[in-house]
GROMACS .gro file of C-alpha atoms in nm:
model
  303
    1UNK     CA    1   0.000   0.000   0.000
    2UNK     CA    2   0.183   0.358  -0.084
    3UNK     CA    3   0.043   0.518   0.199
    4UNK     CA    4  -0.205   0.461   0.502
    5UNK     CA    5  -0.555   0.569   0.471
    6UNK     CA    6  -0.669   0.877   0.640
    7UNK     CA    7  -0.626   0.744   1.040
    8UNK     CA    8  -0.897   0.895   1.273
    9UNK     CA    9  -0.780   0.770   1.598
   10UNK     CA   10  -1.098   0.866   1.854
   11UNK     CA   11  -0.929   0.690   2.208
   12UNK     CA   12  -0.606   0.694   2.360
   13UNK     CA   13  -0.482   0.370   2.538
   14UNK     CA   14  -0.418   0.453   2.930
   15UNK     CA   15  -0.135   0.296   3.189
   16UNK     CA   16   0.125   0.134   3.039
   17UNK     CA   17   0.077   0.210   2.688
   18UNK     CA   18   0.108   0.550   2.642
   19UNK     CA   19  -0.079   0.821   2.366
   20UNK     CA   20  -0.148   0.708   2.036
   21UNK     CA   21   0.009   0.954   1.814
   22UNK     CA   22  -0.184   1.219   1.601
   23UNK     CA   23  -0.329   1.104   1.257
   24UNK     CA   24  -0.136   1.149   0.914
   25UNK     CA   25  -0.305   1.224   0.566
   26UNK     CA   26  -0.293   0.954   0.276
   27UNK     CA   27  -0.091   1.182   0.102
   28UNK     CA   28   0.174   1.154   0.261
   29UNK     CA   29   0.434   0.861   0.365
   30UNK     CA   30   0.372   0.585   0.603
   31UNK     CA   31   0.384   0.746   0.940
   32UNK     CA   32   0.699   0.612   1.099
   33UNK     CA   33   0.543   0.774   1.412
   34UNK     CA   34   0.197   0.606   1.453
   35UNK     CA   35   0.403   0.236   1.359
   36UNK     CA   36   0.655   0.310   1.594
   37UNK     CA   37   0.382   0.369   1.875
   38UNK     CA   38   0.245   0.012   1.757
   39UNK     CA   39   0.603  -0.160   1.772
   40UNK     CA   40   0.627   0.000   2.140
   41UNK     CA   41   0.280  -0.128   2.236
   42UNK     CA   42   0.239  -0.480   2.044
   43UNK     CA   43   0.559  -0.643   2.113
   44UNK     CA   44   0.410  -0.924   1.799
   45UNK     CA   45   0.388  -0.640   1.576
   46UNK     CA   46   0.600  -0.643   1.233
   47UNK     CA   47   0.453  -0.466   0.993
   48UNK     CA   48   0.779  -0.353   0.808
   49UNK     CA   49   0.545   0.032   0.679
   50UNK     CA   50   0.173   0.046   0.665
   51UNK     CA   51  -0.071   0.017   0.991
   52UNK     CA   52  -0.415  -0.113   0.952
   53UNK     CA   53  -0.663  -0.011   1.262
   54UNK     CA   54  -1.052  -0.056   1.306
   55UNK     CA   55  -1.042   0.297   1.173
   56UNK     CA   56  -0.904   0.256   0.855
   57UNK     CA   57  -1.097  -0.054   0.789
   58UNK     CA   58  -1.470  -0.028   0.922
   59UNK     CA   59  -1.730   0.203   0.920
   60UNK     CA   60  -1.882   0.346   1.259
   61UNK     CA   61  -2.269   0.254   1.252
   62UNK     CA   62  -2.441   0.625   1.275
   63UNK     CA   63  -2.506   0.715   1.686
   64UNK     CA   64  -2.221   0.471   1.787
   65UNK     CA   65  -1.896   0.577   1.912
   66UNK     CA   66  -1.607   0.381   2.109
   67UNK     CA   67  -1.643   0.475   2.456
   68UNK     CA   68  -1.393   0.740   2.626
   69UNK     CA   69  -1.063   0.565   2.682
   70UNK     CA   70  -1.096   0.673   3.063
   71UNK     CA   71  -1.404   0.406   3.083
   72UNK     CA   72  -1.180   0.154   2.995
   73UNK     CA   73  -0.882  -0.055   3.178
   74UNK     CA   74  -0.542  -0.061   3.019
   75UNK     CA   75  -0.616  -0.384   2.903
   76UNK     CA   76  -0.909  -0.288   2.775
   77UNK     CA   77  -0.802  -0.006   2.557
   78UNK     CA   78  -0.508  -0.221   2.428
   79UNK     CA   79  -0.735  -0.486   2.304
   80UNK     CA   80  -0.898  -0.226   2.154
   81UNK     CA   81  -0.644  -0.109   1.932
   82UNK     CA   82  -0.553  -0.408   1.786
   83UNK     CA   83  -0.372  -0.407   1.476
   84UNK     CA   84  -0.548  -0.547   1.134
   85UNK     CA   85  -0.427  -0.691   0.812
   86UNK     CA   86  -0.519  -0.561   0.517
   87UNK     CA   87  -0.831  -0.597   0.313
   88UNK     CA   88  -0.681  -0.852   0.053
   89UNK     CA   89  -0.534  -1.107   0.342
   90UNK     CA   90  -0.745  -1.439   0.351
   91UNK     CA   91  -0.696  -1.668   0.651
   92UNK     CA   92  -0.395  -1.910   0.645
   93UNK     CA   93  -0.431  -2.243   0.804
   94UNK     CA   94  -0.106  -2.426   0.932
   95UNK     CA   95  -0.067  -2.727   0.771
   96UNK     CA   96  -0.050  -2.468   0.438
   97UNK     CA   97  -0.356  -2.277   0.257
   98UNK     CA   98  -0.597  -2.114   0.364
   99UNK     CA   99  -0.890  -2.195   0.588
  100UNK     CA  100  -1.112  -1.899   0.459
  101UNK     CA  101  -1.059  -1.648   0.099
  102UNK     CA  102  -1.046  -1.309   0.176
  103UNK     CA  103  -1.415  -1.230   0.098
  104UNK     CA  104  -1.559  -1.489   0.355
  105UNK     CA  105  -1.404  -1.282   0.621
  106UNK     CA  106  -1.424  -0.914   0.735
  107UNK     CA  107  -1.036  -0.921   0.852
  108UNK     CA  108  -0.715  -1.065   1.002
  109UNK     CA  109  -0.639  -0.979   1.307
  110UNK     CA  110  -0.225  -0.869   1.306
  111UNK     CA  111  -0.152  -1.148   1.536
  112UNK     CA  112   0.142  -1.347   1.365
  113UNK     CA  113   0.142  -1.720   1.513
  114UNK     CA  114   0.324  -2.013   1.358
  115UNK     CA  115   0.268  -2.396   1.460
  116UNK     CA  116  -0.087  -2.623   1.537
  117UNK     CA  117  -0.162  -2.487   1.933
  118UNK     CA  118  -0.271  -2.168   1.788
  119UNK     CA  119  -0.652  -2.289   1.828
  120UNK     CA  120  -0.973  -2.067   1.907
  121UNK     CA  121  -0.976  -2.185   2.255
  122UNK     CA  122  -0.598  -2.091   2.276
  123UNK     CA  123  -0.577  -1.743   2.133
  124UNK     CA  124  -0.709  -1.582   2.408
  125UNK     CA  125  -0.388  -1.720   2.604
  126UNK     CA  126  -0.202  -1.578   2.344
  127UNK     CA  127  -0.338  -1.260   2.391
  128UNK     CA  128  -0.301  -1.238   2.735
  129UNK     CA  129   0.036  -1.350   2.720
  130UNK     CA  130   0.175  -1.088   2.469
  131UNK     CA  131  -0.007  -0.828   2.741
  132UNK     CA  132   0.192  -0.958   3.026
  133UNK     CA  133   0.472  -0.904   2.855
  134UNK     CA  134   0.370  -0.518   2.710
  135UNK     CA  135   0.302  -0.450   3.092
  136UNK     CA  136   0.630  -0.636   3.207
  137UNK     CA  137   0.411  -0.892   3.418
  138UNK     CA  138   0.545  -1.231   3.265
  139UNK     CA  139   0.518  -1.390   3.618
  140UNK     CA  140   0.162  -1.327   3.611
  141UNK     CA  141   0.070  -1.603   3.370
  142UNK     CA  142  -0.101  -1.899   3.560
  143UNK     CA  143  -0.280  -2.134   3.362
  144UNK     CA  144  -0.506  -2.428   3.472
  145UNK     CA  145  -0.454  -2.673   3.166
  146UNK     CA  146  -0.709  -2.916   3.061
  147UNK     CA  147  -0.566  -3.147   3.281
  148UNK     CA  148  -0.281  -3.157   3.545
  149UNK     CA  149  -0.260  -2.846   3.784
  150UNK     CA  150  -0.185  -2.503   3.765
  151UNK     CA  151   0.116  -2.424   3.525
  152UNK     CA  152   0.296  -2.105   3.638
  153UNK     CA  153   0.591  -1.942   3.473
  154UNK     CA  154   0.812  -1.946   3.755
  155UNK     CA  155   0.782  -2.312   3.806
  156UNK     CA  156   0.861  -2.320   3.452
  157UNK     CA  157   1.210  -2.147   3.498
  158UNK     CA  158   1.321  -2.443   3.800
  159UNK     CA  159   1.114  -2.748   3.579
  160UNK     CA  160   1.065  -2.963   3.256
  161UNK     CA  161   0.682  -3.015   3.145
  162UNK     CA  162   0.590  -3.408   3.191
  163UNK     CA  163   0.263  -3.583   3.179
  164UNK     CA  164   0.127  -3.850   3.432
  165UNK     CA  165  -0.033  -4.204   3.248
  166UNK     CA  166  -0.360  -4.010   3.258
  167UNK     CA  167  -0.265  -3.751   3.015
  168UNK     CA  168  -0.205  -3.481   3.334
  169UNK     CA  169   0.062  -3.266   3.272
  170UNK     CA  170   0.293  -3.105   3.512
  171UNK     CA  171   0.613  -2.910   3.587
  172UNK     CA  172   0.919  -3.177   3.720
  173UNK     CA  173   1.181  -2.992   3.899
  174UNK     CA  174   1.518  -2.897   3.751
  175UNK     CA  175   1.825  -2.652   3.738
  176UNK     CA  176   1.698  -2.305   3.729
  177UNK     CA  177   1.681  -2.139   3.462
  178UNK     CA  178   1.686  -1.736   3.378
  179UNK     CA  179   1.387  -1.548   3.268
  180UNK     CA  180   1.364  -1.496   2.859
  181UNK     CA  181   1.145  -1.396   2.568
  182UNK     CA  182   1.227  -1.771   2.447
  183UNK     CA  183   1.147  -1.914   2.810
  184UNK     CA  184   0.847  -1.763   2.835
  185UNK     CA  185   0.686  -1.820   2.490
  186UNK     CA  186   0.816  -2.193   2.524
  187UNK     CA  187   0.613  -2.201   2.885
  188UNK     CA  188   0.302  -2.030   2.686
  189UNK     CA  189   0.338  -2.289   2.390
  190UNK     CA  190   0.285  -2.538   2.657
  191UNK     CA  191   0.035  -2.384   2.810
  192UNK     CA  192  -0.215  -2.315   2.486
  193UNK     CA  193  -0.134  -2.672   2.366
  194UNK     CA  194  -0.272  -2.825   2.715
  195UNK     CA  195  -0.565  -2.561   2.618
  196UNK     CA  196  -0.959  -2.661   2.567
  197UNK     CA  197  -1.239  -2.425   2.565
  198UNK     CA  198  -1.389  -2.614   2.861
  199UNK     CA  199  -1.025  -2.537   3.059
  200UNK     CA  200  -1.013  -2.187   2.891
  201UNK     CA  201  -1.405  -2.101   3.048
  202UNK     CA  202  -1.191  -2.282   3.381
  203UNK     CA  203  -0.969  -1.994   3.443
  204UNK     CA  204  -1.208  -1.748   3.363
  205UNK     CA  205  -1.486  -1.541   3.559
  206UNK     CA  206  -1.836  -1.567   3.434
  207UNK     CA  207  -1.995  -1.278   3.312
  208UNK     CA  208  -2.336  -1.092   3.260
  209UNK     CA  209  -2.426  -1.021   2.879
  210UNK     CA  210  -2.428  -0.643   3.010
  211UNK     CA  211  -2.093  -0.657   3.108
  212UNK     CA  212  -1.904  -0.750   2.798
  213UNK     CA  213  -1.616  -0.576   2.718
  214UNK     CA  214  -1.291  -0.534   2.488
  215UNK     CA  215  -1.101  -0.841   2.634
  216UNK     CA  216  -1.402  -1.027   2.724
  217UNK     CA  217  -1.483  -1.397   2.544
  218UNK     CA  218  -1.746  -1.576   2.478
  219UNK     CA  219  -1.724  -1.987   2.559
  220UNK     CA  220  -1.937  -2.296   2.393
  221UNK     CA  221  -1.860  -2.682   2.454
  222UNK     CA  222  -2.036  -2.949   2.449
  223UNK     CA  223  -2.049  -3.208   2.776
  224UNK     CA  224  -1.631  -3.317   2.695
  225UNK     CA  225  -1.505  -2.950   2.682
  226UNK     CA  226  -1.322  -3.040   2.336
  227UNK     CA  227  -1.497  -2.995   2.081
  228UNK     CA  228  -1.658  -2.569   2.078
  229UNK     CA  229  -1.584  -2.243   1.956
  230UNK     CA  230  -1.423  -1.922   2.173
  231UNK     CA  231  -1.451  -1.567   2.040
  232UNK     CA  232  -1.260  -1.254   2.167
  233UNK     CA  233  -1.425  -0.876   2.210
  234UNK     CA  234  -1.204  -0.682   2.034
  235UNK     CA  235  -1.382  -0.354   2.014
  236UNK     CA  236  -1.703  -0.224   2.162
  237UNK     CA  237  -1.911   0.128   2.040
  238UNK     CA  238  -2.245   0.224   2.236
  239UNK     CA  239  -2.487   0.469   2.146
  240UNK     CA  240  -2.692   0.758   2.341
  241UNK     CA  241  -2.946   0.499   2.486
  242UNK     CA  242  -2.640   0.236   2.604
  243UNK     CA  243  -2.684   0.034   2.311
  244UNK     CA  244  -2.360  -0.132   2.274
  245UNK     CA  245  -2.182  -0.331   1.955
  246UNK     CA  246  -1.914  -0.514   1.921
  247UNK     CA  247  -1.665  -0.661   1.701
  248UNK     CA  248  -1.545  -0.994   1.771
  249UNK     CA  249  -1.249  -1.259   1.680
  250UNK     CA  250  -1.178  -1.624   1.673
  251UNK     CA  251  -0.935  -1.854   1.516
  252UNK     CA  252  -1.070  -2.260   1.370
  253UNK     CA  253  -1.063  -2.571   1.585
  254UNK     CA  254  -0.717  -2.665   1.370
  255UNK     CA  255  -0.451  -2.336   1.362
  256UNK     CA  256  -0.520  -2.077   1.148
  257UNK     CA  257  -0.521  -1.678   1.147
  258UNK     CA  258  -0.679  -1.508   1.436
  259UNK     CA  259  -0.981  -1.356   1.212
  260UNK     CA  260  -1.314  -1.140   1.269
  261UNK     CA  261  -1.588  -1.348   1.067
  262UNK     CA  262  -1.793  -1.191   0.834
  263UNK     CA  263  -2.149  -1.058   0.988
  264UNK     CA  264  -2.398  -0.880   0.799
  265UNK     CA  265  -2.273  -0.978   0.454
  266UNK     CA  266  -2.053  -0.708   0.482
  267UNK     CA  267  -1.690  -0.668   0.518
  268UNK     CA  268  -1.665  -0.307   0.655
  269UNK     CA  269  -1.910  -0.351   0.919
  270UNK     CA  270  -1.820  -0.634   1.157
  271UNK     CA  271  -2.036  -0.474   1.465
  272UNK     CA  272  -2.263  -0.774   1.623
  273UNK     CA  273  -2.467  -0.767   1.934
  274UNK     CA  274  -2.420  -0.935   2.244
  275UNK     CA  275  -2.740  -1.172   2.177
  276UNK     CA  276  -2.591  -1.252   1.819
  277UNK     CA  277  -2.258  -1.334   1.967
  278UNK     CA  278  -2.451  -1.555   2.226
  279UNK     CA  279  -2.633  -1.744   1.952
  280UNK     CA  280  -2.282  -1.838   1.776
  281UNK     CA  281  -2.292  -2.117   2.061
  282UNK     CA  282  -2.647  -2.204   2.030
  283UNK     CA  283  -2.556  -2.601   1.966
  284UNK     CA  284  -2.357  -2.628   2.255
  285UNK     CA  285  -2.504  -2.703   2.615
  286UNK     CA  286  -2.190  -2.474   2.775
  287UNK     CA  287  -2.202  -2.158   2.640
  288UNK     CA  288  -2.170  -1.781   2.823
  289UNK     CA  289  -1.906  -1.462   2.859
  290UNK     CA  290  -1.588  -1.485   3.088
  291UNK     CA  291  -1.334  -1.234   3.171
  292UNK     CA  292  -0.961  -1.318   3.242
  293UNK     CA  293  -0.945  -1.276   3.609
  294UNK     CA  294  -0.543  -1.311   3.569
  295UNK     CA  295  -0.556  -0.919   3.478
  296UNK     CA  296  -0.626  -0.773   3.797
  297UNK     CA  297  -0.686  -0.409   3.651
  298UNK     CA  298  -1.004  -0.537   3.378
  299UNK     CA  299  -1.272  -0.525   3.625
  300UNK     CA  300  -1.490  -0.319   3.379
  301UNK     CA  301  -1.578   0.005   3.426
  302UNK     CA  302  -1.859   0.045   3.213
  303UNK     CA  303  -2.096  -0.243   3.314
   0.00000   0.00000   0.00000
């Protein structure tokens, strides 16, 4: 793309992340500036010139706007400013090809992944994970795996994963190791590959409808926990009367590009409401919203 599209940034991310910087005319080169801010704040991002946003890429329904970044955690607002891909990306699937064209999609999600534990029901590990490490928390990341007990990263450092006869994994001790970018996305590799959506929903709060936010999923397995779907608020806009919409994500039940479907039979407007996304899991018997306790700060402000 010679240049970005006319950026109108309307919320600034809070805490850790810093101001997003101001918006540059299509005219001109790629703003080194506004890609720079996303290198600083997505530490997955590697777009090598042009930035892709919700605002260069969907249309605001009239009487909606994103709520003021001050109603918002930090990790909130940076789910909310998740980068894109282009219009003209479809969704790769790991073993090679893609798992959806271009058209069947509204967008991929800038997320870059590589290997078969990057499932729906993992993603949102993923996500957390690459926020622990934006807000310097890495020792934060606990996970209760499908089965086994808790996995935390600082076991990690002083162990070697094994698993019991029953499929139960766990963390035997060894030589301590230092803390490291490698270390830790080895640990979270683990951790989203011992992943279901019943054991995702398992280290999660339930929710209210009301409640959802950017950050928020929403759950459906059947009685097993395997076999489901998981979907992550991305962005949220509400209107004058508290109407609220929101565009969601997801990945496939084998690895492919974190992706927001295609709603309305249109591509530039992705915005669903909390009843549709509830109906996405109507053939399930499990099914509801959760919220990540692990980030202490996303108690939502706005419920």
């Amino acid at each position: 793309m010679a240049g970005i599209e006319r950026l109108i940034i309307i919320a600034v991310l809070a805490g850790s992340a810093g101001t997003m910087p101001a918006a540059q005319d299509s005219s001109q080169a790629p703003s080194t500036t506004l890609r720079e801010w996303y290198v600083n704040n997505y530490n997955f991002f590697s777009m090598p010139d042009s930035v892709f946003t919700f605002e260069t890429e969907f249309v605001v329904p009239e009487g909606y706007e994103c709520p003021d970044s001050t109603q918002l955690t930090p990790y909130q607002n940076w789910v909310s400013h998740f980068p894109l891909w282009h219009r003209w990306k479809p969704v790769g699937i790991w073993k090679g090809g893609k798992a959806y064209e271009r058209e069947e999609v509204a967008r991929v999600v800038h997320l870059p992944w590589k290997g078969p534990v990057f499932k729906d029901c993992a993603i949102p590990l993923r996500i957390l994970a690459e926020y622990f490490v934006t807000s310097k928390r890495e020792f934060d990341l606990h996970v209760l795996p499908a089965q086994g007990d808790a996995l935390r990263y600082e076991d990690w450092l002083k162990g070697q994963p094994r698993y019991t006869a029953r499929s139960e994994v766990f963390l035997q001790p060894s030589e301590q190791r230092d803390t490291s970018l490698a270390e830790y996305f080895q640990f979270l590799d683990l951790c989203m590959k011992n992943t279901t959506c019943r054991s995702l929903a398992a280290n999660c709060d339930s929710i209210p409808d009301s409640a959802l936010a950017p950050g928020d999923l929403f759950i459906a397995h059947d009685e097993q926990g395997r076999i489901g779907c998981a979907y992550v608020a991305l962005r949220m806009l509400v209107n004058s009367a508290g109407e609220k919409l929101y565009a969601i994500a997801t990945g496939c039940r084998e690895a492919c590009d974190f992706h927001i479907p295609l709603f309305n039979n249109d591509r530039s407007n992705p915005w669903v409401t909390a009843a549709r996304i509830r109906s996405l899991g109507a053939e399930y018997p499990h099914a509801g919203f959760f919220r990540l306790p692990a980030v202490a700060e996303t108690q939502a402000k706005i419920d």
